[in-house]
Structure formats: structure tokens, C-alpha cells
Amino acid sequence: MLDINSSIQYIKGVGEKKAGLFNKLGIFSVRDLIEYYPRAYEDRTNKITVSECESGSVACIEATMITPVKEHFVRRGMTLYKCDFTDGNTVIHVTIFNNKYLAAALKLYENYILYGKIEKNLTSAKMASPEIEKAKGSAAVRPIYHATGRLNSKAIEKVVKTALENLDKFSETLPAEIRLKYKLVSLDFALRQIHFPKDSESLEKARDRLIFEELLTLQLGLLKLKGRRRVKTDIIIKKDYTGEFINLLPFKPTGAQLRAIKECCADMASGYPMNRLLQGDVGSGKTAVAAGIIYTAVKNGYQCALMAPTEILATQHAETLYNMLGGAGIRTQLLTGSTPKKEKRRIKEALLDGETDLIIGTHALIQNDVEFKNLGLVITDEQHRFGVNQRANLAMKGSEAHTLVMSATPIPRTLALMIYGDLDISVLDELPPGRQTVRTDVVDSRYHKRIYAFIKKQIDAGNQAYIVCPLVEEGESENMISAEKYAEELSENDFKGINIGLLHGKMKAAQKENVMRAFADGDIKLLVATTVIEVGVDVPAATVMVIENAERFGLSQLHQLRGRVGRGKAQSYCILISDSKSETAVQRLKTMKKYSDGFKIADMDLKLRGPGDFFGNRQHGLPKLKIADMLENMEILRKCRECADEILAEDYNLDMPKYKTLAGNISEMFRNSAAN
Ligand code: ADP
Ligand code: MG
């Protein structure tokens, strides 16, 4: 018998060379192979005749071969083999490309199953390169695997089959009462049926079971992560200074902002470290929430750190918070890569001595470089690309500080609850009053002149504008030059005499900052930029956002960019320029025109891009899933959350024998995700 943990080389028929090919697919052990689930299935239980199928569809037809194979040499490396079949009524002309062996194996007047796309006309049908198999003995539902060039799906299927035949019954991982309650088939049934299902009903049961187990493992892991942090903290921020803080604000906070501040203050007073996510659309006013809880923390005698993903953003936060809180005696410092060495040393000393209350800087800098006298609260901004492990480390080495993560990626709340199962969540679901929606238009490049004229008029009226050119990848010098050229051309032609700024990823931090500052001060009227402005920068006088090659941006990116305007009182505009005819691109741009609500746009994004993309591992930083899909399987996910809560209530440490395998699987799943 085969051992599930042994190398795949122990499977009959797998030599060193083949094992190497499997390794390329990430398959090393027999277990890896068994968990290499099919990506799809061919259902051959529904054989139909030609007359029953639609032209252009994929069909499975049983037919008899009625003419011998004819060879047509097309050119070097391309030979066609043609022959005819019939299903009894209609003749099917079949073409086979290059496959000498298949052509040679076909026997006249024998019955075959043809599986593939069929094109019909009035009197006959044709199929190009269908899969052809002997009619007898073919499996009903066949698995299709992701394959590499030299290891095709059929070869994988064969090895999986051999492995399953030589493996003992898989031992059960889920306790009987859970299987009963959630109507789950046994693991053994599931693992065998997922590869070679008897019928579609068995397949569905197998999938449900495996998805359930995977999501349950994930939920348990996240909940335990959360629980691990439910170690008491000495940082108890007792007195809530929100009332005082409100008087420092130049505006009246929204109900949502107040609620979020209250939720945070309750956490910070609880005796347990806060681990909270603040979700709010662009412009919903997350910074004021941060300021509010910083104020309370500092007034209670603690230091705070605010971390931003870019220097520009850190700088802007520093300015905003200094203006808001400086007058009330909060001592704020900005620490960035471009801070001079001497100054850096001074800032760090002041922190250690407790002479600074609030330090603002980029993540790397603050996490690695600074020590505090009395750190109480850490806030991280715009962390939509943040892994679980990083989240676990958020509270900085050795500190029990309260943590708040602020994210502008709208995710439906129920889903957020599960993806960020390790965090509590506050949502800013209300925009500050008086915001008009940004008027959005989609035009093609013939409109350039008119757009420039429009921008000029806006600038003459005292407003400012952005033009964003796509920078696909940092370091793609070609694109960078194009942004530079673009700016140059504008300043020589349509915008002569107007101060144009240029901002791109390759610029030094200090340069970027100078440009951003000049734009924020209104010295630069028109900013030509790559997406470095995407995150969080706030310039209220900017009223126009023009996006070149808009089809090259994703929906959430476009939404973020558009969020850069409409921050002041004046009507703002977003102009999306695109010549793309691609259907999804057109759909995406239409969505932007139609909707302004980030949550709505996120929904559409899911629909258009498919969940796999939207929740690619990089975005939420969770362990990679093998079979489950958090969006497609929302219903199961919900049940798993419930089940996980029940399990932890019964046996928090998963010490009971019945949870032993499950506990092992959790460590395995999260250990593997340590790489991300
Ligand atoms: P985001 O959530 O995108 O980080 P910001 O914190 O940058 O949003 O706030 C966006 C703009 O809205 C800022 O100019 C800020 O001053 C303003 N703002 C925030 N809250 C309010 C409010 N309650 N009333 C009016 N303006 C507000
Ligand atoms: Mg922000």
C-alpha cells in the first residue's frame, strides 16, 4: 500500500523524470497529488446526437467512423488528418491536427465518443480536433487538470488513478457530529469522488465536503489568531477625550466617524489590545477617526505611531494631524527616508525620551527603526495589501499596543468579517455632507483637444487638475519616459505658461514630495502623474481627474483615482480616455460612469473580473486555497464560521483527540502562508 506522505516517485509509473514534471506543478508528495483537484470535468454521461446539439457548442457524440483517414500535408510541422463519422443520421467531418498516433489508431466502422466543439450546417457537421475515444468503457465524468506542457491532463489522471487504487481508506479528519450536523460525506468518499465522480450528484457532495473542510480550517486559524492576541494588555486608555477632540475639528464629524471613534475607544479601554479594521470608501474621512483616537491616547499619556505606505501620504498625514492636533499640544514628528540623518537621530531620541507624542512615517521605517518610551497605539493606513502574518506582527515586536488598520478597499461587510476574521471591523458608511458626486465621462482620444481646453478653463477659474498616464510596472522605463514626454509636450503646446508638475514612481522621494507639496500649495496647476497619487493624497482644489488609457486600470484603481477629486466644494470631473473596444473594458468604464459608491463598484468588480482575481492571494493576504472560493462559496463560508465558533467554544486549544487532525491542518495551512 502507498503512504500518503511519501514522494510521488513511489507511485507506479512515476519515474524520476515524470516526478520532475509533477514538481513543476508544486506536486511532491502523494498528498499533494491527491489535493491537486481537477479544475473542471468533462461530462460524457449526456451523449447526444448531432441534431440535438447547437452549432458552436461543445458536444459529446457517439459516432461510427465511416471513411478511412486521409492525410493532408499543409506545411512543415503541420499535417491534417481527415475522416468522417456518423451518428446514424448526420455525417460529421472530423479534422485532427498533427496527431499521427491518434489518426493511426482509429479503426473504420468502430464506435467512438467524439467530444469537442461542433459546427453544423444544413446537411452535415464538423468537429476540429475533438477528443476521440473508444465508445466502450469510457468513464462517465472525466477530470480535467491544470497541466504543464509536457504533462497533460490525461497523464495526470492516470497517475491519480493509480495512486487512489493503491491508497488505504483516507482517515477521517472531521468529527462525526460535525459531519452529521452539516451533512458532509466522508473524507474518503470526497477525495475519491472529486477525481473520479460517479455522477454529478456525488461530485457536488465531494466538493461541498472539501470546500467546507478548507474554509473551516481557515476560519479556525483566523479565529485562533485573534484569540492569541486576547492576552491582556497593560495599556488601558481609560478616559475618552472625544468630546474635546471634536472641538479641534474644522468640521462636524459624521455619525459614522463618531461611531468608529467610540468603538476604538471602547477597545482601548478594555484591557485587551485593540485589533480593528477601519473600512471606509475614499473620502469618507478616515484620517479624522485616526486623529480622534490618537488624541485620546496621547491625552492618556501614551505615544502613537501612524504608518503610511508612501512618503507622500505620510507627509500629508503629518501636515493634517499637525494642523488638527498641534494647537492642542500634541507633539508630532514626521520620519521618512528623506529625513536627514542627523535629524533622524534627533527624532528617534525624542521618541525614546517621550518628548514626541505622535510619529508619522512609512511602515518599514517605523517598524524597523524606532523605539518608544511608551507606545500605546499603532495605526496603519491604506493597508489593502496586507497579509495575515504581517497583520499578526502589526503590534510591533514585543509591544502590546492597540492597533487600527485603515483600508479604502470596500468589501461587502459579511465577507470582510470572514476575510479579516482576526480583526474587529468598523465601517464608515457615510460620506461627509455636501460632497457632490464627481461627474464622470468616458471619451475616446479624439477628445484630447477639448479636454485640454476644459482643463484650462478650470485652471483659469482657480482649480487644479490631474492627468494620469498608466505606469504598468515600476521600472518600466518606457512608460516613465512617456509620462515625462507627455508633460513636456503639454507645457510646450496646450498649456504654455501654466506650471505643470510631473510625478512618477522612479523619482526620488524628496523630489516627489516637492512636486506634491507644490501641487497641494497650488503652485503647480496641472499634475501629470503615474498612479503614485493613487493612495490617499488630498488636494481639495483639484477638480479634474483625467485618466489616459483608462482601460488599463482596474475598477478599484479607477475608483481610488477618482477619489482624488471632489474633495472640495467645487463640482469635480473625472474624464476617462480610452479607445479600447474590449467588452470588459467598456463595461468597466461604464460602471465608473454609472456608480460612485465604492461598495457598489467593488460588487461590479467582482462580477466583471471574477472572484479569483479580485481576491487573489495578494489582496487579502490569506493562505492560498486549493478548492474553496470565498465569494462563490459564501454560503459554506458562513456555515464554517458558525461551526468554527462552536468548536472553539467547546475546546479552544483543540486538545481533544477528535480535533487532533484538524489542529494539525490549521498549522499546516498557516505555516504555508508564512511565505506571503
Ligand atoms: P479618506 O477616508 O479617503 O482617508 P480623508 O480622511 O482624507 O478621507 O478625508 C477626505 C476629506 O474630507 C478631507 O479633506 C477631510 O478634511 C474631509 N472631511 C473628513 N471628515 C469630514 C466631515 N465630517 N465633514 C466635512 N469634511 C470632512
Ligand atoms: Mg486616507
XYZ file of C-alpha atoms and ligand atoms in Angstrom:
704
model
C 0.000 0.000 0.000
C 1.059 3.547 -0.764
C 1.729 6.042 2.017
C 0.031 9.413 1.590
C 3.131 11.210 2.815
C 5.630 9.526 0.567
C 7.118 11.030 -2.550
C 5.190 10.674 -5.776
C 8.041 8.593 -7.131
C 6.602 5.704 -5.148
C 3.565 5.671 -7.383
C 3.818 3.015 -10.031
C 4.667 4.539 -13.378
C 6.244 7.680 -11.964
C 9.956 7.766 -12.555
C 12.430 10.469 -11.781
C 11.698 12.354 -14.939
C 7.949 12.360 -14.528
C 8.327 13.277 -10.871
C 10.255 16.336 -12.009
C 7.326 17.380 -14.167
C 4.951 16.936 -11.259
C 7.277 19.010 -9.079
C 6.836 21.835 -11.540
C 3.144 21.811 -10.666
C 4.001 22.001 -6.987
C 3.305 18.302 -6.500
C 5.914 16.493 -4.453
C 4.112 14.047 -2.210
C 1.230 11.677 -2.807
C -0.846 14.033 -0.671
C -0.025 16.953 -2.959
C -1.228 14.865 -5.858
C -4.471 13.870 -4.181
C -5.079 17.502 -3.294
C -4.403 18.566 -6.855
C -8.080 18.800 -7.599
C -9.417 18.836 -11.154
C -10.101 22.303 -12.478
C -13.089 21.046 -14.452
C -14.848 17.921 -15.644
C -15.996 16.583 -18.933
C -19.444 15.235 -18.592
C -19.825 12.396 -21.018
C -22.923 10.986 -19.475
C -25.034 13.118 -21.719
C -24.334 11.773 -25.149
C -26.477 13.424 -27.745
C -26.984 13.221 -31.476
C -25.917 15.935 -33.878
C -29.490 17.066 -34.424
C -29.891 17.698 -30.697
C -26.930 19.978 -30.307
C -26.462 23.601 -31.149
C -23.901 24.724 -33.645
C -20.874 26.188 -31.897
C -21.470 24.327 -28.648
C -19.330 21.645 -27.064
C -20.933 18.280 -27.581
C -20.376 14.680 -26.750
C -21.473 12.435 -29.562
C -21.273 8.714 -30.085
C -20.495 8.050 -33.725
C -19.184 5.411 -36.109
C -16.176 6.008 -38.275
C -17.207 5.661 -41.903
C -14.241 6.762 -44.037
C -10.553 5.922 -43.697
C -8.197 8.635 -42.522
C -6.755 10.883 -45.228
C -3.505 12.678 -44.597
C -3.084 16.299 -45.767
C 0.331 17.803 -45.570
C -0.141 21.543 -45.062
C 3.364 22.739 -44.383
C 6.365 21.754 -42.381
C 5.201 20.804 -38.934
C 1.532 20.832 -39.827
C -0.284 17.772 -41.036
C -4.039 17.367 -41.019
C -5.859 14.077 -40.814
C -9.431 13.960 -42.012
C -12.114 11.331 -41.749
C -15.873 11.085 -41.443
C -18.105 9.721 -38.731
C -21.849 9.364 -38.471
C -24.201 9.318 -35.537
C -26.689 7.406 -37.665
C -28.304 10.465 -39.207
C -25.701 13.102 -39.867
C -22.203 12.926 -41.254
C -19.535 14.548 -39.073
C -16.348 15.674 -40.808
C -13.531 15.386 -38.321
C -10.162 17.070 -38.631
C -7.226 16.036 -36.475
C -4.160 18.281 -36.272
C -0.717 16.724 -36.281
C -1.692 13.759 -34.122
C -0.266 10.880 -36.121
C -0.790 8.355 -33.358
C -4.429 9.105 -32.856
C -5.052 9.005 -36.596
C -3.302 5.663 -36.909
C -5.259 4.147 -34.035
C -8.683 4.836 -35.486
C -10.427 1.837 -36.993
C -13.041 2.000 -39.687
C -16.623 1.096 -38.649
C -15.862 1.182 -34.955
C -17.804 3.302 -32.495
C -16.185 6.288 -30.850
C -17.074 9.066 -28.478
C -16.321 12.451 -30.035
C -16.038 15.282 -27.565
C -15.492 18.858 -28.636
C -16.890 21.914 -30.344
C -19.256 21.160 -33.189
C -20.109 23.351 -36.175
C -23.252 22.476 -38.066
C -24.720 23.370 -41.407
C -27.870 22.146 -43.064
C -26.625 18.772 -44.208
C -23.551 17.895 -42.199
C -21.417 18.823 -39.211
C -17.756 19.214 -38.499
C -15.500 18.974 -35.488
C -11.925 20.200 -35.369
C -9.604 18.283 -33.053
C -12.255 16.649 -30.898
C -11.185 14.239 -28.233
C -11.746 10.796 -29.610
C -12.136 7.703 -27.512
C -13.338 4.174 -27.974
C -17.025 4.119 -27.187
C -16.920 1.328 -24.665
C -15.555 1.727 -21.189
C -15.080 5.450 -21.117
C -15.674 6.983 -17.716
C -18.857 8.946 -17.293
C -17.439 12.151 -15.850
C -13.771 12.736 -16.516
C -11.474 15.055 -14.592
C -9.532 17.805 -16.306
C -6.391 19.004 -14.548
C -4.272 22.084 -14.937
C -1.359 20.734 -16.878
C 2.087 21.809 -17.918
C 3.375 21.437 -21.435
C 4.878 18.038 -21.105
C 2.458 16.636 -18.587
C -1.055 16.718 -19.933
C -4.297 16.244 -18.096
C -4.669 12.653 -19.184
C -1.245 11.735 -17.861
C -2.079 13.324 -14.517
C -5.391 11.493 -14.462
C -3.634 8.182 -14.955
C -1.241 8.753 -12.082
C -4.015 9.939 -9.765
C -5.966 6.835 -10.601
C -3.025 4.553 -9.802
C -2.411 6.411 -6.549
C -6.023 6.145 -5.435
C -6.074 2.434 -6.212
C -3.052 1.907 -4.005
C -4.022 4.093 -1.078
C -5.787 2.786 2.007
C -9.033 4.351 3.070
C -8.342 8.003 3.987
C -8.774 8.532 7.684
C -11.445 10.972 8.667
C -10.457 14.488 9.730
C -13.804 15.867 10.893
C -15.617 14.596 13.975
C -18.745 12.576 13.259
C -21.128 15.059 14.876
C -19.901 17.870 12.663
C -20.287 15.739 9.562
C -23.764 14.854 10.660
C -24.807 18.377 11.508
C -23.509 19.899 8.281
C -24.388 16.883 6.124
C -20.879 16.173 4.940
C -19.762 12.999 3.207
C -16.696 11.148 4.467
C -13.242 12.332 3.521
C -12.538 9.067 1.768
C -15.612 9.391 -0.410
C -14.847 13.041 -1.106
C -11.236 12.544 -2.126
C -12.044 9.672 -4.454
C -15.138 11.207 -5.975
C -13.544 14.593 -6.545
C -11.218 12.970 -9.058
C -13.464 10.289 -10.493
C -17.058 11.160 -9.757
C -19.701 8.552 -10.275
C -22.162 11.231 -11.307
C -22.725 14.926 -10.838
C -24.513 14.458 -7.533
C -21.562 12.639 -5.978
C -19.260 15.269 -7.358
C -21.229 18.013 -5.712
C -21.197 16.240 -2.361
C -17.473 15.668 -2.635
C -16.813 19.309 -3.454
C -19.030 20.582 -0.662
C -17.209 18.438 1.848
C -13.742 19.505 0.726
C -14.672 23.179 0.494
C -16.212 23.026 3.937
C -13.121 21.487 5.431
C -10.813 24.008 3.800
C -12.858 27.016 4.856
C -13.345 25.624 8.339
C -9.600 25.259 8.693
C -9.156 28.832 7.513
C -11.765 30.211 9.892
C -10.390 28.303 12.844
C -6.919 29.591 12.056
C -8.072 33.185 11.831
C -10.149 32.984 14.975
C -7.287 31.484 16.870
C -5.035 34.219 15.601
C -7.484 36.695 17.009
C -7.704 34.780 20.237
C -3.986 34.541 20.641
C -3.975 38.264 20.914
C -6.585 38.206 23.576
C -3.840 38.364 26.069
C -4.372 41.200 28.478
C -2.566 44.443 27.941
C -1.449 46.981 30.481
C -2.221 49.751 28.065
C -5.594 50.804 29.328
C -6.729 54.046 27.810
C -9.406 54.872 30.309
C -10.570 58.376 29.680
C -12.289 59.122 26.390
C -11.367 62.610 25.126
C -13.551 62.504 22.034
C -15.724 65.395 23.213
C -12.682 67.638 23.482
C -11.330 66.414 20.181
C -14.478 67.344 18.287
C -13.829 70.982 19.131
C -10.490 70.780 17.361
C -12.058 69.690 14.087
C -12.727 72.259 11.372
C -15.924 70.364 10.566
C -18.692 68.410 12.256
C -17.841 64.717 12.284
C -20.247 62.352 10.574
C -22.233 59.846 12.591
C -20.122 57.077 11.143
C -16.888 58.782 12.181
C -18.148 59.246 15.715
C -19.263 55.648 15.907
C -15.887 54.397 14.721
C -14.056 56.571 17.242
C -16.308 55.279 20.018
C -15.700 51.660 19.008
C -11.961 52.205 19.056
C -12.022 53.986 22.396
C -14.024 51.141 23.900
C -11.403 48.677 22.645
C -8.559 50.723 24.025
C -10.190 50.929 27.426
C -10.999 47.225 27.580
C -7.751 45.863 28.950
C -7.255 43.826 25.779
C -5.315 45.102 22.794
C -7.443 46.596 20.050
C -7.198 44.786 16.700
C -9.507 46.692 14.471
C -10.016 47.318 10.793
C -11.489 50.632 9.727
C -13.134 50.288 6.355
C -14.229 53.376 4.513
C -14.550 54.498 0.963
C -12.207 57.151 -0.409
C -13.077 60.485 1.121
C -15.106 59.033 3.962
C -12.783 60.742 6.434
C -10.665 58.004 7.942
C -7.944 60.453 8.879
C -10.219 62.265 11.295
C -11.020 58.966 13.010
C -7.311 58.301 13.360
C -6.809 61.796 14.741
C -9.604 61.286 17.235
C -8.212 58.166 18.789
C -4.666 59.488 18.684
C -5.872 62.465 20.656
C -7.448 60.274 23.295
C -4.403 58.003 23.506
C -1.971 60.900 23.862
C -4.135 62.647 26.435
C -3.963 59.426 28.431
C -0.203 59.656 28.346
C 0.659 57.281 25.513
C 2.654 57.661 22.330
C 1.187 56.853 18.929
C 2.577 55.782 15.577
C 0.856 56.333 12.245
C 2.246 54.384 9.325
C 1.527 55.095 5.676
C 2.531 53.146 2.573
C 4.221 56.065 0.812
C 6.222 59.074 1.844
C 3.840 61.439 0.159
C 0.986 60.121 2.152
C 2.962 60.119 5.380
C 3.874 63.731 4.764
C 0.297 64.681 4.111
C -0.916 62.919 7.214
C 1.753 64.689 9.228
C 0.557 68.045 7.960
C -3.121 67.293 8.526
C -2.570 65.957 12.007
C -0.181 68.692 12.959
C -2.755 71.263 11.921
C -5.514 69.459 13.749
C -3.733 68.470 16.941
C -0.644 70.669 17.187
C -2.580 73.547 18.683
C -3.795 71.243 21.451
C -0.238 70.451 22.413
C 0.262 67.123 20.657
C 3.908 66.925 19.613
C 4.080 65.432 16.135
C 7.095 64.306 14.129
C 7.483 63.084 10.571
C 10.093 60.464 9.843
C 10.737 59.454 6.258
C 13.511 58.093 4.109
C 14.424 61.595 3.076
C 14.719 62.941 6.597
C 18.390 63.968 7.010
C 20.463 61.573 9.086
C 21.124 63.954 11.918
C 17.501 64.917 12.115
C 16.520 61.241 12.149
C 18.739 60.601 15.130
C 17.233 63.548 16.938
C 13.695 62.373 16.191
C 14.435 58.884 17.471
C 15.969 60.213 20.646
C 12.973 62.413 21.254
C 10.703 59.388 20.836
C 12.696 57.347 23.259
C 12.710 60.192 25.738
C 8.977 60.617 25.415
C 9.272 64.122 24.021
C 7.282 63.206 20.935
C 3.673 62.081 21.170
C 2.968 61.095 17.610
C 5.352 59.768 15.000
C 4.292 59.516 11.376
C 6.217 57.701 8.668
C 6.341 54.814 6.259
C 5.781 51.265 7.510
C 9.258 49.961 7.020
C 10.832 52.890 8.705
C 8.760 52.890 11.822
C 8.594 49.137 12.212
C 12.314 48.658 11.906
C 13.947 51.788 13.127
C 12.323 53.301 16.125
C 11.892 52.662 19.809
C 9.353 54.254 22.029
C 9.175 55.264 25.591
C 5.545 54.455 25.961
C 3.857 53.277 22.770
C 0.109 52.844 23.124
C -1.415 52.912 19.661
C -0.321 51.964 16.157
C -2.361 52.990 13.127
C -1.653 51.725 9.627
C -3.191 53.450 6.654
C -4.357 52.045 3.336
C -3.374 48.528 4.056
C -5.309 46.680 1.430
C -2.355 44.554 0.516
C -1.593 43.212 3.892
C -1.003 39.578 4.752
C -2.227 37.688 7.758
C 1.273 37.227 9.044
C 2.020 40.875 8.723
C -1.225 41.584 10.489
C -0.135 39.292 13.247
C 3.090 41.261 13.551
C 1.362 44.578 13.391
C 1.582 45.367 17.012
C 5.327 45.683 16.568
C 7.835 43.486 18.203
C 7.295 42.885 21.854
C 4.655 45.529 22.272
C 1.047 45.072 23.272
C -0.045 48.316 21.655
C -3.523 48.829 20.302
C -3.722 48.587 16.539
C -6.016 50.043 13.918
C -5.730 49.225 10.222
C -7.384 51.647 7.821
C -8.410 50.348 4.424
C -10.064 52.031 1.488
C -10.880 48.836 -0.358
C -14.588 48.382 0.027
C -15.529 44.787 0.652
C -19.063 43.690 1.478
C -19.269 43.593 5.243
C -20.133 39.936 5.651
C -17.205 38.990 3.519
C -14.865 41.344 5.332
C -15.918 39.763 8.590
C -14.698 36.445 7.350
C -11.631 37.510 5.449
C -10.483 39.594 8.359
C -11.736 37.039 10.831
C -8.857 38.008 13.068
C -9.862 41.656 13.292
C -12.846 43.590 14.566
C -14.360 45.896 11.998
C -15.657 49.451 11.950
C -17.201 50.804 8.776
C -17.507 54.410 7.617
C -20.634 54.020 5.547
C -21.459 57.705 5.332
C -19.653 60.404 3.373
C -19.181 63.881 4.857
C -22.068 66.150 3.873
C -22.010 68.418 0.869
C -19.966 66.120 -1.300
C -21.239 66.157 -4.816
C -20.666 63.172 -6.960
C -17.804 63.533 -9.366
C -19.179 63.848 -12.864
C -17.662 61.039 -14.882
C -17.382 60.743 -18.643
C -15.856 58.184 -20.943
C -14.432 59.523 -24.204
C -12.016 58.390 -26.888
C -8.735 60.030 -27.757
C -10.294 62.304 -30.385
C -11.443 64.431 -27.469
C -7.969 65.376 -26.284
C -8.083 68.979 -27.533
C -11.452 69.578 -25.983
C -10.352 68.089 -22.696
C -7.271 70.299 -22.614
C -9.428 73.335 -23.266
C -11.707 72.283 -20.440
C -8.813 71.806 -18.043
C -7.517 75.231 -18.974
C -10.812 76.798 -18.160
C -10.834 75.075 -14.792
C -7.313 76.252 -14.051
C -8.228 79.820 -15.048
C -11.049 79.591 -12.544
C -8.553 78.776 -9.806
C -8.844 74.997 -9.796
C -6.297 72.282 -10.421
C -6.157 69.060 -12.419
C -4.541 65.670 -12.605
C -3.693 63.742 -15.737
C -2.833 60.132 -15.029
C -0.882 58.030 -17.507
C -0.650 54.341 -16.873
C 2.591 53.149 -15.458
C 2.246 49.460 -15.778
C 5.099 48.208 -13.717
C 7.549 50.185 -11.692
C 10.817 50.238 -13.538
C 9.303 50.052 -16.991
C 11.317 52.940 -18.258
C 9.377 53.141 -21.477
C 6.234 54.243 -19.694
C 8.068 56.556 -17.429
C 9.516 58.415 -20.360
C 6.107 58.662 -21.875
C 4.775 60.457 -18.811
C 7.761 62.782 -18.986
C 7.310 63.383 -22.686
C 3.646 63.895 -22.194
C 4.195 66.605 -19.618
C 6.805 68.237 -21.807
C 4.536 68.314 -24.804
C 1.702 69.806 -22.820
C 3.868 72.559 -21.453
C 5.079 73.451 -24.936
C 1.670 73.419 -26.541
C -1.739 73.464 -24.923
C -0.552 74.586 -21.513
C 2.075 77.145 -22.348
C 2.712 79.381 -19.407
C 0.989 77.089 -16.938
C 3.006 75.380 -14.269
C 2.937 71.646 -14.915
C 4.285 69.088 -12.462
C 5.433 65.565 -13.105
C 5.214 62.696 -10.675
C 6.297 59.144 -11.303
C 7.480 56.105 -9.410
C 11.111 56.399 -10.383
C 11.575 59.802 -8.835
C 13.420 60.181 -5.550
C 11.223 60.506 -2.510
C 12.351 64.073 -1.901
C 11.603 65.045 -5.490
C 8.162 63.521 -5.307
C 7.490 65.323 -2.139
C 8.498 68.668 -3.590
C 6.167 68.173 -6.510
C 3.292 67.020 -4.326
C 3.804 69.919 -1.988
C 3.863 72.409 -4.839
C 0.643 70.887 -6.132
C -1.008 70.965 -2.731
C 0.091 74.610 -2.349
C -1.412 75.434 -5.720
C 1.898 76.400 -7.328
C 1.583 73.511 -9.741
C -1.733 73.711 -11.517
C -1.628 70.570 -13.591
C -0.070 67.385 -12.343
C 0.896 64.697 -14.837
C 1.354 61.532 -12.882
C 1.526 57.800 -12.867
C -0.502 56.089 -10.200
C 1.773 57.116 -7.367
C -1.027 59.512 -6.499
C -3.418 56.632 -6.167
C -3.271 56.377 -2.436
C -4.824 58.899 -0.189
C -3.379 62.226 -1.338
C -5.691 65.105 -0.557
C -5.795 68.333 -2.585
C -9.218 69.961 -2.242
C -8.693 72.460 -5.099
C -8.194 69.667 -7.632
C -11.366 69.377 -9.659
C -10.386 67.427 -12.751
C -9.054 63.903 -13.000
C -8.167 62.800 -16.498
C -7.114 59.201 -16.932
C -5.323 58.212 -20.120
C -5.664 54.642 -21.367
C -8.280 54.131 -18.717
C -8.825 50.569 -19.910
C -5.506 49.639 -18.388
C -6.669 50.251 -14.864
C -8.793 48.002 -12.687
C -12.071 49.241 -11.291
C -10.904 49.730 -7.757
C -7.862 51.578 -9.003
C -10.037 53.865 -11.103
C -12.254 54.410 -8.114
C -9.267 55.298 -5.952
C -8.004 57.713 -8.581
C -11.338 59.385 -8.984
C -11.427 59.776 -5.224
C -8.565 62.285 -5.560
C -11.017 64.895 -6.834
C -14.330 66.032 -5.439
C -12.697 66.739 -2.091
C -13.533 70.417 -2.042
C -16.693 72.438 -2.569
C -16.495 72.858 -6.346
C -18.055 70.460 -8.855
C -15.430 67.952 -9.954
C -14.943 65.914 -13.080
C -13.405 62.606 -13.990
C -12.661 62.012 -17.640
C -11.753 58.504 -18.692
C -9.996 58.364 -22.044
C -9.973 55.061 -23.843
C -10.016 53.749 -27.381
C -10.444 50.190 -26.265
C -13.164 48.136 -27.864
C -12.762 45.241 -25.485
C -16.059 44.323 -23.964
C -14.879 44.032 -20.379
C -13.011 47.333 -20.652
C -16.108 49.077 -21.967
C -18.175 47.503 -19.186
C -15.704 48.641 -16.578
C -15.671 52.231 -17.788
C -19.453 52.272 -17.992
C -19.567 51.079 -14.404
C -17.408 54.029 -13.397
C -19.744 56.428 -15.138
C -22.779 54.904 -13.547
C -21.696 54.365 -9.944
C -19.861 56.415 -7.373
C -20.342 54.209 -4.334
C -17.199 52.194 -3.676
C -19.101 49.198 -2.355
C -21.233 49.089 -5.475
C -18.137 49.327 -7.638
C -16.486 46.547 -5.691
C -19.508 44.371 -6.379
C -19.281 45.092 -10.085
C -15.570 44.469 -9.994
C -16.232 41.035 -8.589
C -18.736 40.302 -11.298
C -16.553 41.522 -14.130
C -13.239 40.171 -13.051
C -14.323 37.046 -11.294
C -13.606 36.334 -7.667
C -10.309 34.632 -8.277
C -8.782 37.833 -9.491
C -10.391 40.171 -7.059
C -9.437 38.163 -4.071
C -6.160 36.998 -5.423
C -3.978 35.970 -2.576
C -2.067 39.192 -2.746
C -5.041 41.338 -1.953
C -6.177 39.863 1.275
C -3.006 38.064 2.213
C -4.731 34.873 3.304
C -3.346 31.384 2.803
C -3.817 30.039 -0.693
C -6.912 27.932 -1.031
C -6.964 24.720 -3.019
C -10.626 24.272 -3.719
C -12.736 26.858 -1.972
C -13.504 30.292 -3.308
C -14.598 32.766 -0.711
C -17.088 34.521 -2.929
C -18.553 31.602 -4.776
C -18.824 29.661 -1.553
C -20.179 32.412 0.677
C -22.923 30.159 1.993
C -20.498 27.439 3.043
C -18.157 30.059 4.442
C -20.936 31.310 6.667
C -21.614 27.817 7.972
C -17.928 27.308 8.595
C -17.744 30.440 10.657
C -20.600 29.168 12.793
C -19.006 25.750 13.061
C -15.616 27.244 13.970
C -17.205 29.295 16.744
C -18.844 26.159 18.129
C -15.626 24.178 18.042
C -13.600 26.868 19.789
C -16.297 27.280 22.409
C -16.070 23.602 23.178
C -12.310 23.182 23.041
C -10.355 26.364 22.497
C -6.962 24.735 22.280
C -8.188 21.885 20.105
C -6.705 19.427 22.565
C -9.446 16.832 22.267
C -8.465 13.759 20.247
C -11.268 14.304 17.756
C -9.771 17.680 16.773
C -6.213 16.498 16.507
C -6.005 16.269 12.727
C -7.881 19.496 12.311
C -5.412 21.270 14.594
C -2.550 19.891 12.534
C -4.189 21.054 9.334
C -4.531 24.585 10.682
C -0.839 24.856 11.499
C -0.048 23.425 8.092
C -2.254 25.940 6.264
C -0.876 28.953 8.091
C 2.690 27.701 8.031
C 2.490 27.515 4.269
C 1.186 31.041 4.091
C 4.156 32.367 6.021
C 5.845 32.949 2.695
C 3.478 35.670 1.551
P -10.107 59.041 3.444
O -11.118 58.236 4.171
O -10.141 58.817 1.994
O -8.727 58.900 4.027
P -9.784 61.724 4.338
O -9.581 61.441 5.765
O -8.582 62.072 3.536
O -10.558 60.536 3.643
O -10.869 62.871 4.219
C -11.243 63.395 2.977
C -11.604 64.861 3.074
O -12.812 65.018 3.769
C -10.574 65.674 3.823
O -10.361 66.869 3.130
C -11.220 65.925 5.172
O -10.805 67.137 5.719
C -12.679 65.970 4.817
N -13.569 65.530 5.902
C -13.413 64.440 6.687
N -14.436 64.314 7.539
C -15.273 65.337 7.296
C -16.510 65.760 7.860
N -17.104 65.075 8.846
N -17.095 66.858 7.340
C -16.513 67.536 6.328
N -15.356 67.209 5.780
C -14.725 66.106 6.226
Mg -6.866 58.357 3.577
